[in-house]
Structures are given as C-alpha cells and as structure tokens.
Tab-separated table of C-alpha atoms and ligand atoms in Angstrom:
chain	number	residue	atom	x	y	z
A	1	MET	CA	-26.354	62.863	-51.471
A	2	PRO	CA	-25.132	65.486	-49.474
A	3	SER	CA	-21.483	64.654	-48.193
A	4	ARG	CA	-19.401	66.214	-45.361
A	5	ARG	CA	-16.342	64.768	-47.484
A	6	ARG	CA	-13.151	67.146	-46.833
A	7	PRO	CA	-12.026	68.852	-49.891
A	8	LYS	CA	-8.955	67.223	-51.588
A	9	THR	CA	-6.110	69.536	-51.126
A	10	ALA	CA	-3.160	69.258	-53.403
A	11	GLY	CA	-0.734	66.280	-52.237
A	12	ALA	CA	-2.865	65.670	-49.027
A	13	ARG	CA	-3.170	61.976	-48.617
A	14	ARG	CA	-6.412	60.765	-46.713
A	15	GLU	CA	-5.264	58.531	-43.827
A	16	ARG	CA	-7.901	56.005	-43.957
A	17	VAL	CA	-8.387	53.637	-40.900
A	18	GLY	CA	-9.861	49.913	-41.456
A	19	VAL	CA	-12.469	48.642	-38.924
A	20	TRP	CA	-12.418	44.753	-38.819
A	21	VAL	CA	-15.982	43.484	-37.412
A	22	PHE	CA	-16.184	40.211	-36.265
A	23	GLY	CA	-19.713	39.258	-36.517
A	24	ALA	CA	-20.233	41.690	-39.115
A	25	ARG	CA	-23.717	41.312	-40.490
A	26	GLY	CA	-25.337	40.998	-36.789
A	27	GLY	CA	-27.676	43.591	-35.598
A	28	LEU	CA	-25.201	45.744	-33.706
A	29	ALA	CA	-22.620	45.616	-36.578
A	30	THR	CA	-25.313	46.427	-39.267
A	31	THR	CA	-26.225	49.696	-37.313
A	32	LEU	CA	-22.904	50.748	-36.724
A	33	ILE	CA	-21.776	50.344	-40.494
A	34	ALA	CA	-24.928	52.018	-41.837
A	35	GLY	CA	-25.059	54.476	-38.872
A	36	THR	CA	-21.284	55.366	-39.575
A	37	ARG	CA	-22.025	56.091	-43.228
A	38	ALA	CA	-25.301	57.837	-42.427
A	39	VAL	CA	-23.770	60.254	-40.063
A	40	ALA	CA	-20.554	60.730	-42.374
A	41	HIS	CA	-22.829	61.923	-45.263
A	42	GLY	CA	-24.672	64.247	-42.786
A	43	LEU	CA	-28.027	62.323	-42.970
A	44	CYS	CA	-28.020	62.052	-39.190
A	45	PRO	CA	-26.950	64.068	-36.347
A	46	PRO	CA	-24.093	62.300	-34.487
A	47	LEU	CA	-26.134	61.874	-31.535
A	48	GLY	CA	-24.944	59.179	-28.810
A	49	LEU	CA	-21.445	59.728	-30.188
A	50	LEU	CA	-19.159	61.188	-27.386
A	51	THR	CA	-16.001	61.708	-29.796
A	52	GLU	CA	-18.203	64.194	-31.640
A	53	THR	CA	-18.749	66.413	-28.502
A	54	GLU	CA	-16.988	69.367	-27.738
A	55	LEU	CA	-14.773	67.337	-25.095
A	56	PHE	CA	-12.880	65.854	-27.865
A	57	ALA	CA	-12.226	69.203	-30.002
A	58	GLY	CA	-8.782	69.325	-30.811
A	59	VAL	CA	-7.953	65.577	-30.495
A	60	PRO	CA	-6.924	64.134	-33.580
A	61	LEU	CA	-9.339	61.097	-33.953
A	62	ALA	CA	-9.968	59.368	-37.481
A	63	LYS	CA	-12.393	60.955	-39.349
A	64	LEU	CA	-15.770	58.906	-39.706
A	65	ASP	CA	-15.564	59.518	-43.276
A	66	ASP	CA	-12.227	57.773	-43.266
A	67	LEU	CA	-13.236	54.615	-41.853
A	68	VAL	CA	-13.325	51.470	-43.935
A	69	PHE	CA	-15.514	48.449	-42.913
A	70	GLY	CA	-14.684	44.810	-43.397
A	71	GLY	CA	-15.233	41.526	-41.171
A	72	HIS	CA	-15.745	38.038	-40.501
A	73	GLU	CA	-19.167	36.533	-40.228
A	74	VAL	CA	-20.784	32.884	-40.405
A	75	ARG	CA	-24.383	33.660	-41.725
A	76	PRO	CA	-25.295	33.954	-45.451
A	77	GLY	CA	-27.161	37.003	-46.316
A	78	THR	CA	-25.816	40.631	-47.206
A	79	LEU	CA	-25.646	43.856	-45.216
A	80	VAL	CA	-28.538	45.266	-46.990
A	81	ASP	CA	-30.665	42.263	-46.097
A	82	ALA	CA	-29.393	42.615	-42.532
A	83	ALA	CA	-30.487	46.393	-42.694
A	84	GLN	CA	-33.806	45.820	-44.294
A	85	GLU	CA	-34.465	43.365	-41.347
A	86	ILE	CA	-33.682	45.808	-38.680
A	87	HIS	CA	-35.849	48.195	-40.488
A	88	ASP	CA	-38.728	45.997	-40.638
A	89	ARG	CA	-38.628	44.834	-37.190
A	90	ASN	CA	-37.327	47.749	-35.261
A	91	GLY	CA	-37.586	50.872	-37.644
A	92	THR	CA	-34.363	51.717	-36.074
A	93	ILE	CA	-32.640	51.778	-39.548
A	94	PRO	CA	-35.069	54.608	-41.259
A	95	LEU	CA	-35.704	53.885	-44.832
A	96	PRO	CA	-33.930	56.920	-46.310
A	97	VAL	CA	-30.972	56.000	-44.705
A	98	LEU	CA	-31.048	52.522	-45.891
A	99	HIS	CA	-31.624	53.877	-49.572
A	100	ALA	CA	-28.846	56.281	-49.307
A	101	VAL	CA	-26.279	53.737	-47.918
A	102	ARG	CA	-27.339	50.857	-49.940
A	103	LYS	CA	-24.775	50.910	-52.586
A	104	GLU	CA	-21.845	51.320	-49.891
A	105	LEU	CA	-23.378	48.289	-47.999
A	106	THR	CA	-22.961	46.209	-51.085
A	107	ALA	CA	-19.629	47.320	-51.701
A	108	ILE	CA	-18.687	46.889	-47.730
A	109	ASP	CA	-20.193	42.986	-48.146
A	110	LYS	CA	-17.091	42.228	-50.468
A	111	ASN	CA	-14.829	42.998	-47.731
A	112	ILE	CA	-16.577	40.446	-45.325
A	113	ALA	CA	-15.121	36.800	-45.077
A	114	ALA	CA	-16.422	33.580	-43.691
A	115	GLY	CA	-15.360	33.561	-39.802
A	116	THR	CA	-14.926	30.233	-37.772
A	117	LEU	CA	-17.471	28.405	-35.518
A	118	VAL	CA	-15.015	26.371	-33.973
A	119	ASN	CA	-16.222	25.183	-30.461
A	120	ALA	CA	-18.839	27.953	-30.590
A	121	GLY	CA	-21.143	25.598	-28.873
A	122	ARG	CA	-24.819	24.243	-30.016
A	123	THR	CA	-26.843	27.317	-29.327
A	124	ILE	CA	-24.906	29.455	-31.600
A	125	GLU	CA	-24.695	26.675	-34.356
A	126	GLU	CA	-28.248	26.153	-34.202
A	127	VAL	CA	-28.948	30.387	-34.042
A	128	VAL	CA	-26.762	30.906	-37.208
A	129	GLY	CA	-28.068	27.897	-39.056
A	130	ARG	CA	-24.372	26.549	-39.559
A	131	ALA	CA	-22.199	23.782	-37.875
A	132	ALA	CA	-18.158	24.262	-37.489
A	133	GLY	CA	-16.220	22.381	-39.980
A	134	GLY	CA	-13.186	20.121	-39.460
A	135	GLU	CA	-10.788	22.706	-40.533
A	136	HIS	CA	-7.317	22.723	-38.471
A	137	LEU	CA	-6.815	25.375	-36.022
A	138	ARG	CA	-3.790	26.431	-37.866
A	139	ALA	CA	-5.480	26.693	-41.144
A	140	VAL	CA	-8.283	28.597	-39.443
A	141	VAL	CA	-5.613	31.128	-38.146
A	142	ALA	CA	-4.044	31.288	-41.176
A	143	ARG	CA	-6.956	31.720	-43.208
A	144	LEU	CA	-8.330	34.617	-40.797
A	145	GLU	CA	-5.105	36.401	-40.898
A	146	ARG	CA	-5.339	36.242	-44.751
A	147	ASP	CA	-8.489	37.883	-44.805
A	148	ILE	CA	-7.460	40.798	-42.755
A	149	THR	CA	-4.024	41.320	-44.334
A	150	ALA	CA	-6.025	41.156	-47.874
A	151	PHE	CA	-8.413	43.900	-46.755
A	152	LEU	CA	-5.396	46.160	-45.583
A	153	ARG	CA	-3.792	45.816	-49.068
A	154	LYS	CA	-6.987	45.994	-50.788
A	155	HIS	CA	-7.777	49.617	-49.223
A	156	GLU	CA	-4.241	50.486	-48.824
A	157	LEU	CA	-4.774	50.697	-44.884
A	158	THR	CA	-1.934	50.909	-42.472
A	159	ARG	CA	-4.117	51.101	-39.285
A	160	CYS	CA	-7.111	48.871	-38.367
A	161	VAL	CA	-8.931	48.368	-35.311
A	162	CYS	CA	-10.782	44.939	-34.762
A	163	VAL	CA	-14.166	44.690	-32.827
A	164	ASN	CA	-15.600	41.627	-31.637
A	165	LEU	CA	-19.293	41.824	-32.057
A	166	THR	CA	-20.357	37.965	-32.264
A	167	SER	CA	-22.989	36.175	-30.476
A	168	THR	CA	-22.335	35.314	-26.758
A	169	GLU	CA	-20.349	32.401	-26.305
A	170	PRO	CA	-20.609	29.945	-23.556
A	171	HIS	CA	-18.051	30.050	-20.633
A	172	LEU	CA	-14.546	28.617	-21.746
A	173	ALA	CA	-13.102	26.466	-19.086
A	174	PRO	CA	-9.724	27.294	-17.871
A	175	ASP	CA	-6.840	25.187	-19.679
A	176	LYS	CA	-3.074	24.954	-19.448
A	177	ALA	CA	-3.188	26.624	-23.028
A	178	HIS	CA	-4.459	29.932	-21.669
A	179	LYS	CA	-1.436	30.486	-19.533
A	180	SER	CA	1.112	31.960	-22.066
A	181	PRO	CA	1.311	32.938	-25.621
A	182	ALA	CA	3.580	29.870	-26.355
A	183	ALA	CA	1.154	27.422	-24.696
A	184	PHE	CA	-1.680	28.935	-26.687
A	185	THR	CA	0.378	28.720	-29.862
A	186	ALA	CA	1.263	25.014	-29.162
A	187	ALA	CA	-2.676	24.178	-28.514
A	188	ILE	CA	-3.170	25.892	-32.153
A	189	ALA	CA	-0.449	23.589	-33.738
A	190	ALA	CA	-1.930	20.629	-31.688
A	191	ASN	CA	-5.536	21.355	-32.935
A	192	ARG	CA	-6.810	21.278	-29.392
A	193	ARG	CA	-10.222	22.803	-30.330
A	194	THR	CA	-11.595	22.540	-26.630
A	195	ALA	CA	-9.085	24.953	-25.485
A	196	VAL	CA	-10.611	27.710	-27.932
A	197	ARG	CA	-13.708	29.491	-28.930
A	198	PRO	CA	-14.160	31.674	-31.953
A	199	SER	CA	-13.403	34.713	-29.983
A	200	SER	CA	-10.145	33.239	-28.830
A	201	LEU	CA	-8.913	32.928	-32.352
A	202	TYR	CA	-10.162	36.531	-33.259
A	203	ALA	CA	-8.296	37.996	-30.458
A	204	TYR	CA	-5.244	35.801	-31.046
A	205	VAL	CA	-5.236	36.973	-34.663
A	206	ALA	CA	-5.592	40.636	-33.872
A	207	ALA	CA	-2.798	40.395	-31.382
A	208	ARG	CA	-0.668	38.613	-33.873
A	209	LEU	CA	-1.055	41.353	-36.602
A	210	ARG	CA	-0.544	44.015	-33.842
A	211	LEU	CA	-4.125	45.356	-34.582
A	212	PRO	CA	-6.116	47.060	-31.546
A	213	PHE	CA	-8.791	44.926	-30.273
A	214	ILE	CA	-12.185	45.857	-28.778
A	215	HIS	CA	-14.059	42.825	-27.141
A	216	PHE	CA	-17.517	44.026	-26.807
A	217	THR	CA	-19.323	40.737	-25.762
A	218	PRO	CA	-19.483	39.141	-22.365
A	219	ALA	CA	-17.505	35.724	-23.682
A	220	ASN	CA	-14.538	35.034	-21.420
A	221	ALA	CA	-12.778	33.391	-24.144
A	222	ALA	CA	-11.145	36.422	-25.818
A	223	LEU	CA	-9.080	37.981	-23.367
A	224	LEU	CA	-7.202	35.153	-21.961
A	225	PRO	CA	-3.988	35.535	-20.167
A	226	ALA	CA	-2.133	33.976	-23.007
A	227	ILE	CA	-3.660	36.717	-25.626
A	228	THR	CA	-3.597	39.671	-23.500
A	229	ALA	CA	0.202	38.697	-22.813
A	230	LEU	CA	0.524	38.948	-26.755
A	231	PHE	CA	-1.162	42.186	-26.915
A	232	VAL	CA	1.177	43.571	-24.346
A	233	GLN	CA	4.344	41.922	-26.157
A	234	HIS	CA	3.181	43.645	-29.218
A	235	ASP	CA	2.697	46.951	-27.756
A	236	THR	CA	-0.740	46.626	-29.046
A	237	PRO	CA	-3.945	48.429	-27.292
A	238	PHE	CA	-6.810	46.106	-26.292
A	239	MET	CA	-10.003	46.563	-24.134
A	240	GLY	CA	-13.177	44.885	-22.782
A	241	MET	CA	-15.399	43.236	-22.066
A	242	ASP	CA	-19.001	43.436	-22.539
A	243	GLY	CA	-20.286	47.019	-23.649
A	244	LYS	CA	-22.159	48.944	-20.897
A	245	THR	CA	-25.246	50.517	-22.739
A	246	GLY	CA	-28.461	49.763	-20.900
A	247	GLU	CA	-29.649	48.585	-17.328
A	248	THR	CA	-26.004	48.151	-16.228
A	249	LEU	CA	-25.375	51.934	-17.366
A	250	VAL	CA	-28.219	53.124	-15.337
A	251	LYS	CA	-27.283	50.654	-12.183
A	252	SER	CA	-23.341	51.968	-12.540
A	253	SER	CA	-24.665	55.477	-12.320
A	254	LEU	CA	-27.197	55.296	-9.718
A	255	ALA	CA	-25.672	52.708	-7.219
A	256	PRO	CA	-22.958	55.504	-6.053
A	257	MET	CA	-25.901	57.804	-4.953
A	258	PHE	CA	-26.918	55.288	-2.451
A	259	LYS	CA	-23.154	55.471	-1.025
A	260	TYR	CA	-22.945	59.260	-0.900
A	261	ARG	CA	-25.885	59.116	1.322
A	262	ASN	CA	-24.978	56.117	3.452
A	263	LEU	CA	-28.049	54.311	2.498
A	264	ARG	CA	-27.809	50.766	2.760
A	265	VAL	CA	-28.649	48.515	-0.289
A	266	LEU	CA	-30.371	45.543	0.753
A	267	THR	CA	-31.660	43.970	-2.489
A	268	TRP	CA	-31.029	44.789	-6.267
A	269	GLN	CA	-33.376	42.771	-8.460
A	270	GLY	CA	-32.964	43.092	-12.198
A	271	TYR	CA	-35.288	41.568	-14.920
A	272	ASN	CA	-34.240	42.116	-18.676
A	273	ILE	CA	-36.480	40.945	-21.549
A	274	LEU	CA	-35.405	41.173	-25.181
A	275	GLY	CA	-35.571	39.578	-28.553
A	276	ASP	CA	-33.825	39.358	-31.666
A	277	ARG	CA	-30.883	37.104	-32.323
A	278	ASP	CA	-29.016	38.230	-29.337
A	279	GLY	CA	-32.039	37.427	-27.071
A	280	ALA	CA	-32.271	33.908	-28.604
A	281	VAL	CA	-28.665	33.211	-27.703
A	282	LEU	CA	-29.205	34.499	-24.345
A	283	ALA	CA	-32.101	32.365	-23.691
A	284	HIS	CA	-29.630	29.395	-23.327
A	285	ALA	CA	-28.297	28.875	-19.937
A	286	GLU	CA	-24.498	28.301	-20.618
A	287	ASN	CA	-24.758	31.551	-23.152
A	288	LYS	CA	-26.739	33.438	-20.378
A	289	ARG	CA	-24.254	32.691	-17.824
A	290	ALA	CA	-21.436	34.982	-19.063
A	291	LYS	CA	-23.888	37.825	-19.663
A	292	VAL	CA	-25.407	37.590	-15.913
A	293	GLU	CA	-21.806	37.482	-14.762
A	294	THR	CA	-20.950	40.614	-16.115
A	295	LYS	CA	-24.186	42.263	-15.394
A	296	ASP	CA	-24.279	41.117	-11.754
A	297	GLY	CA	-20.650	41.520	-10.695
A	298	LEU	CA	-20.515	45.605	-10.144
A	299	LEU	CA	-22.853	46.235	-7.244
A	300	PRO	CA	-20.659	44.863	-4.270
A	301	ALA	CA	-17.710	46.485	-5.977
A	302	ILE	CA	-19.247	50.079	-5.864
A	303	LEU	CA	-21.102	49.740	-2.716
A	304	GLY	CA	-18.351	47.968	-0.808
A	305	TYR	CA	-20.434	45.130	0.864
A	306	PRO	CA	-22.328	42.178	-0.192
A	307	LEU	CA	-26.014	42.351	-1.081
A	308	HIS	CA	-28.692	40.266	-2.485
A	309	THR	CA	-28.716	40.544	-6.067
A	310	HIS	CA	-30.470	38.995	-9.086
A	311	VAL	CA	-30.328	39.396	-12.841
A	312	GLY	CA	-32.812	37.717	-14.888
A	313	ILE	CA	-32.938	37.638	-18.455
A	314	ASP	CA	-35.698	36.377	-20.625
A	315	TYR	CA	-36.298	36.053	-24.408
A	316	VAL	CA	-39.230	37.870	-25.580
A	317	PRO	CA	-39.574	37.452	-29.347
A	318	SER	CA	-42.044	40.246	-30.171
A	319	LEU	CA	-39.750	42.922	-28.566
A	320	HIS	CA	-37.058	42.408	-31.243
A	321	ASP	CA	-34.290	45.093	-30.359
A	322	LEU	CA	-36.149	47.003	-27.752
A	323	LYS	CA	-34.560	45.761	-24.511
A	324	THR	CA	-36.853	46.472	-21.346
A	325	ALA	CA	-35.202	46.074	-17.891
A	326	TRP	CA	-37.363	46.548	-14.611
A	327	ASP	CA	-35.104	47.069	-11.358
A	328	PHE	CA	-36.206	47.010	-8.002
A	329	VAL	CA	-34.042	48.597	-5.398
A	330	HIS	CA	-34.625	47.838	-1.695
A	331	PHE	CA	-32.736	50.188	0.726
A	332	GLN	CA	-32.550	51.131	4.407
A	333	GLY	CA	-31.853	54.647	5.869
A	334	PHE	CA	-31.919	56.364	9.315
A	335	LEU	CA	-33.867	54.590	12.185
A	336	GLY	CA	-33.611	51.533	10.009
A	337	CYS	CA	-36.366	52.557	7.578
A	338	LYS	CA	-36.715	50.432	4.797
A	339	MET	CA	-37.751	52.150	1.513
A	340	SER	CA	-37.330	51.216	-2.467
A	341	MET	CA	-36.676	52.631	-5.696
A	342	GLN	CA	-37.823	51.241	-8.990
A	343	PHE	CA	-37.006	52.055	-12.589
A	344	THR	CA	-37.847	50.729	-16.156
A	345	TRP	CA	-35.466	51.040	-18.762
A	346	GLN	CA	-36.488	50.662	-22.492
A	347	GLY	CA	-33.637	50.958	-24.863
A	348	CYS	CA	-33.079	49.949	-28.444
A	349	ASP	CA	-29.843	47.828	-27.849
A	350	ALA	CA	-28.261	48.456	-31.216
A	351	ILE	CA	-28.886	52.257	-31.141
A	352	LEU	CA	-27.386	52.481	-27.823
A	353	ALA	CA	-24.290	50.166	-28.499
A	354	ALA	CA	-23.201	51.499	-32.063
A	355	PRO	CA	-21.943	54.866	-31.146
A	356	VAL	CA	-20.171	53.464	-28.060
A	357	VAL	CA	-18.179	50.980	-30.465
A	358	LEU	CA	-17.520	54.051	-32.788
A	359	ASP	CA	-16.143	56.061	-29.961
A	360	MET	CA	-13.998	53.201	-28.848
A	361	VAL	CA	-12.613	52.445	-32.341
A	362	ARG	CA	-11.587	55.982	-32.625
A	363	LEU	CA	-9.698	55.685	-29.153
A	364	ALA	CA	-8.181	52.672	-29.713
A	365	ASP	CA	-6.733	53.911	-33.005
A	366	LEU	CA	-5.735	56.938	-31.246
A	367	ALA	CA	-4.053	54.865	-28.375
A	368	GLN	CA	-2.249	53.103	-31.106
A	369	ARG	CA	-1.046	56.142	-32.715
A	370	ARG	CA	0.187	57.581	-29.475
A	371	GLY	CA	2.169	54.111	-28.704
A	372	GLU	CA	0.163	53.257	-25.959
A	373	GLY	CA	0.083	49.327	-26.044
A	374	GLY	CA	-1.886	47.200	-23.463
A	375	PRO	CA	-5.305	47.663	-21.680
A	376	MET	CA	-6.935	51.176	-22.107
A	377	PRO	CA	-8.288	51.538	-18.644
A	378	HIS	CA	-9.661	54.992	-19.915
A	379	LEU	CA	-12.121	53.228	-21.732
A	380	ALA	CA	-13.683	51.834	-18.505
A	381	CYS	CA	-16.922	53.479	-18.561
A	382	PHE	CA	-17.879	51.897	-21.794
A	383	PHE	CA	-17.571	48.363	-20.161
A	384	LYS	CA	-19.575	46.146	-17.891
A	385	LYS	CA	-16.591	44.415	-16.822
A	386	PRO	CA	-13.501	46.650	-17.691
A	387	PHE	CA	-10.265	44.539	-18.091
A	388	GLY	CA	-7.972	45.363	-15.366
A	389	VAL	CA	-10.164	48.003	-13.647
A	390	GLY	CA	-11.776	47.287	-10.349
A	391	GLU	CA	-13.528	50.752	-10.295
A	392	HIS	CA	-17.284	50.235	-11.536
A	393	ASP	CA	-18.827	53.801	-10.560
A	394	LEU	CA	-19.689	55.518	-13.870
A	395	HIS	CA	-18.844	58.925	-12.471
A	396	ARG	CA	-15.232	57.946	-11.587
A	397	GLN	CA	-14.876	56.201	-14.804
A	398	TRP	CA	-16.190	59.001	-16.477
A	399	HIS	CA	-13.599	61.380	-14.679
A	400	ALA	CA	-10.824	58.759	-15.707
A	401	LEU	CA	-11.649	59.128	-19.573
A	402	VAL	CA	-12.218	63.211	-19.059
A	403	GLU	CA	-8.473	63.342	-17.553
A	404	TYR	CA	-7.183	61.066	-20.352
A	405	VAL	CA	-8.537	63.385	-23.031
A	406	GLY	CA	-7.141	66.383	-21.105
A	407	ARG	CA	-3.879	64.786	-21.421
A	408	VAL	CA	-3.889	64.317	-24.877
A	409	ARG	CA	-5.115	67.794	-25.525
A	410	LEU	CA	-2.284	69.165	-23.590
A	411	GLU	CA	0.154	67.354	-25.428
A	412	GLN	CA	-1.259	68.250	-28.909
A	413	ARG	CA	-1.430	71.926	-27.688
A	414	SER	CA	2.659	71.795	-26.482
A	415	ARG	CA	3.414	69.940	-29.878
A	416	ARG	CA	1.726	72.514	-31.703
A	417	ASN	CA	3.626	75.418	-29.827
A	418	ALA	CA	6.930	73.726	-30.201
A	419	THR	CA	6.652	73.473	-34.156
B	501	NAD	N1	-26.584	47.057	-26.470
B	501	NAD	C1	-26.124	46.117	-27.194
B	501	NAD	O1	-26.522	45.848	-28.298
B	501	NAD	C2	-24.819	45.276	-26.449
B	501	NAD	C3	-24.233	45.563	-25.466
B	501	NAD	C4	-23.347	44.678	-25.027
B	501	NAD	C5	-23.076	43.489	-25.450
B	501	NAD	N2	-23.497	43.238	-26.739
B	501	NAD	C6	-23.102	42.156	-27.496
B	501	NAD	O2	-22.994	42.316	-28.657
B	501	NAD	C7	-22.972	41.124	-29.480
B	501	NAD	C8	-23.759	41.489	-30.734
B	501	NAD	O3	-25.159	41.728	-30.355
B	501	NAD	P1	-26.120	41.659	-31.577
B	501	NAD	O4	-27.439	42.234	-31.103
B	501	NAD	O5	-25.685	42.376	-32.677
B	501	NAD	O6	-26.247	40.085	-31.966
B	501	NAD	P2	-26.633	39.426	-33.150
B	501	NAD	O7	-26.924	38.077	-32.929
B	501	NAD	O8	-27.539	40.446	-33.927
B	501	NAD	O9	-25.316	39.651	-34.126
B	501	NAD	C9	-24.148	38.555	-33.839
B	501	NAD	C10	-23.645	38.299	-35.134
B	501	NAD	O10	-22.062	37.617	-34.949
B	501	NAD	C11	-22.383	36.539	-35.970
B	501	NAD	N3	-21.638	35.335	-35.395
B	501	NAD	C12	-21.898	34.612	-34.657
B	501	NAD	N4	-20.943	33.814	-34.122
B	501	NAD	C13	-20.015	34.215	-35.009
B	501	NAD	C14	-18.550	33.700	-35.188
B	501	NAD	N5	-18.040	32.818	-34.622
B	501	NAD	N6	-17.853	34.559	-36.261
B	501	NAD	C15	-18.251	35.445	-36.922
B	501	NAD	N7	-19.665	35.889	-36.694
B	501	NAD	C16	-20.362	35.443	-35.889
B	501	NAD	C17	-23.864	36.059	-36.300
B	501	NAD	O11	-24.236	35.417	-36.930
B	501	NAD	C18	-24.602	37.409	-35.995
B	501	NAD	O12	-24.642	38.067	-37.411
B	501	NAD	C19	-23.675	40.064	-28.308
B	501	NAD	O13	-22.603	39.099	-27.957
B	501	NAD	C20	-24.072	41.118	-27.515
B	501	NAD	O14	-24.444	40.382	-26.300
B	501	NAD	C21	-24.574	44.106	-27.245
C-alpha cells in the first residue's frame, strides 16, 4: 500500500498524538478513523480538511499519520463491521479504502473499551441495545480514567485529544452539582446518577486528565459550568457544541446576506430528514429537543431581531446518512414587497463532519502545546452553538479563525528568526 510516512531520520522521535473518541464505532467516528488512515496513506485526497490547505502552511500541526485512535463505545461489534455497514448503506467508505485499512481498524479495535450508559435515557438504550448497569459513579469515573491512561501508556503518548461523538442525549435539568468542580465531585462520590449523563462523565474525565476536549454533539450535559471550570483550572483547551456541517452551516452563511442589504427576514422554516442511528435517536422528542435548540438559536443572533422560525427533524430510514434539508426563507424589501428564497441541501452527514472533527483535533492539540487553556473561540465557525461566542455569522467566525492562524504563523516565524 502506498504510504506518505515520513522517512525516519537518525535520532528523530515521532511525536504521536492520541485521539480518544467517545462513541468510537458510530457512523461519524468510523468515517473519521477509516478516512484519516486513508488520507494518511495517500489513498484519497484531503478534501474537506481545512488544516491541509495553504492557510495552515507553516503551522506546526500533528501529522495525520501520527494520530493514534482509541475510545469508548457501548455497542458490540467491530470497527470493520461498522465500516462495512457504512459501505453497504451509503457507499461513502469505498471498498478499496475499506480493504486497505481493514488491518489497521482491527488493531484500533483493541484500543476501544466499554463506555457508560449511566442516565443516557431510554431512547439511547433502545437504539444501542444495552441498558446502564448499576456501577457506582465513582467506579465508572475510575474505570474510564484507567482506560485512557492505559491507552496513553501502551502507545507511549504524551498528548491526546478527546472527542465526544456519542448519540444525542436528552436535555439534562440544571442541578446544584453543576455549579462547581467540588459540587460535581461530591455528586459523583454520592452516586447521584440523575445529576449526570454519560457525556458529563466523559468531559469530567478529560478535564481531570488535562486532555483537550471537543464536544461535537448538542447534549447540554457535557460543558456544564462545573466541568468547564475544571478545564480552565487545569489550563486545558475545550470547545463545543454541536458540529456545524449541513443546513445550519448554510444558514449561518446566508443569513448575513439579508442583513447586508437591509432585507427583513420574516420567516425561516427548515425541514430536515435523515436516516441512520443518529436519525433514529433524533426521532424521539426528548433527544430531538437538544438538536432543535442548537439549530434554531442562531438566526435572531445574526439578524438582530426576533423572527418566525421553525426547525423540523424527521426520521426517514431509507435515506441512511444522506441528510436532506429544505429551507424556505420569506423576506421583505423596498416598498414592503415580500419575496422568498428556498434551498435544498443534500449532504452525507459523516463525510461532512469527519474532516471538521479532524481539523479540530489538530487545532486543540496545537492550542494545548501553545499553553492556551479554556475555551477555543477561534473554532466557533465549526459549531452550531459555539461555547462562549455570541457571533454566529459564519463569515465573521471564519475571519476569527484566519486571524488566529495568522498570529500562530507570525509567532512561528519570529521564533525561527530568533534561533
Ligand atoms: N454531520 C454530522 O454527522 C454531525 C453534525 C453535528 C453533530 N453530530 C452529532 O455527532 C454524534 C454522532 O453522530 P453519528 O452519525 O456518528 O451517530 P451514530 O449513532 O452513528 O454514532 C453514535 C455512536 O455513539 C455510541 N454511543 C451512544 N451512547 C454512548 C455512550 N454513552 N458511550 C459511548 N458510546 C456511545 C453509539 O453506540 C454509536 O456507535 C451525534 O450526536 C450527532 O448528532 C453529527
């Protein structure tokens, strides 16, 4: 198999970086892992990956070939099974790629440990075919930590980024345990299971281990004040939430156009239909609520006034990962004239999301090496509800990223000149 592996130079040590994926055998995770290996081997062009473009030339990012994958999962089966399923349903992992990376997927499977379903809710339990056991929360946290530290030791990794790609959890009600790291730790010790969801425990463990954390799902249970405070205390980068990869990406790019021409948007109706396991989970009202919230919140923020909006999400099993969205925008211009715009978006969800996750893994690793702890506002353009960032205009978010990259390059250049 052709390989882009760097030639070994005498004494040079490869700096490998762990990528710990929660939900490691899901559609997105499997596409991420198989796709990274395929691009690293030169089997596919790095399309969709921003960090492989000229913008990042001279920025010291981890090499794709140096990323080592592991993670937690709650469903049985193997990564090869998951990749085969994606090929059969969507064809988005081509057979030659699957054959070429099969052995590596089998090796990566050994790095995947059993996750937790504590208070994940009935829908997720039904979709993954498992129920939460009775393990004490303190034991769950200790076990999750042991799994990750064993992975780091086994692969001699000094750096690792954690990514949450689990199913969308139901909303978690506010609780006194969420107020501070001490209150959260006390709730764990007291086994207060209703105060947490699996994503809370995953984020908490990442913060305790000082590993950067990317929260790619809409669950409100991960970036709780107690947990984000712990990331800040530990000077560890984190960002979320809910990757912006489809209809919302288009929305956040088009909405500013109406503002730039003082055209008043009266209504923005969006209908999404999707299949797969993600669609099956989102078919349930309590899980859907989290997604609708992150998809629906940005229009008033961009336009600066309230308007009639609606986001519908329906499960259509035969679509599998080909998500389709139809948006109708009703707007008013000069002399009060009403006009409309409609668009249809058809995107393969995991194909759009996997390179975005990979970009963020490399940027989170970079942030940690640069000593930048806490939220990463320069990653706002990748999220539907960027943590701590009120700016939803994709163009402005993009400029924030370009500015950050420019600063990094400048510092690199002055460091090189100084030596
Ligand atoms: N374009 C995109 O694909 C996109 C964009 C934004 C957000 N997301 C979010 O990313 C997540 C993953 O999407 P997907 O299409 O891969 O879904 P998926 O259902 O295929 O994968 C989720 C995986 O997580 C596992 N899982 C569920 N609960 C778990 C737990 N508690 N611990 C460990 N593993 C657990 C499931 O078994 C499954 O393998 C979803 O929440 C989705 O909403 C996806």
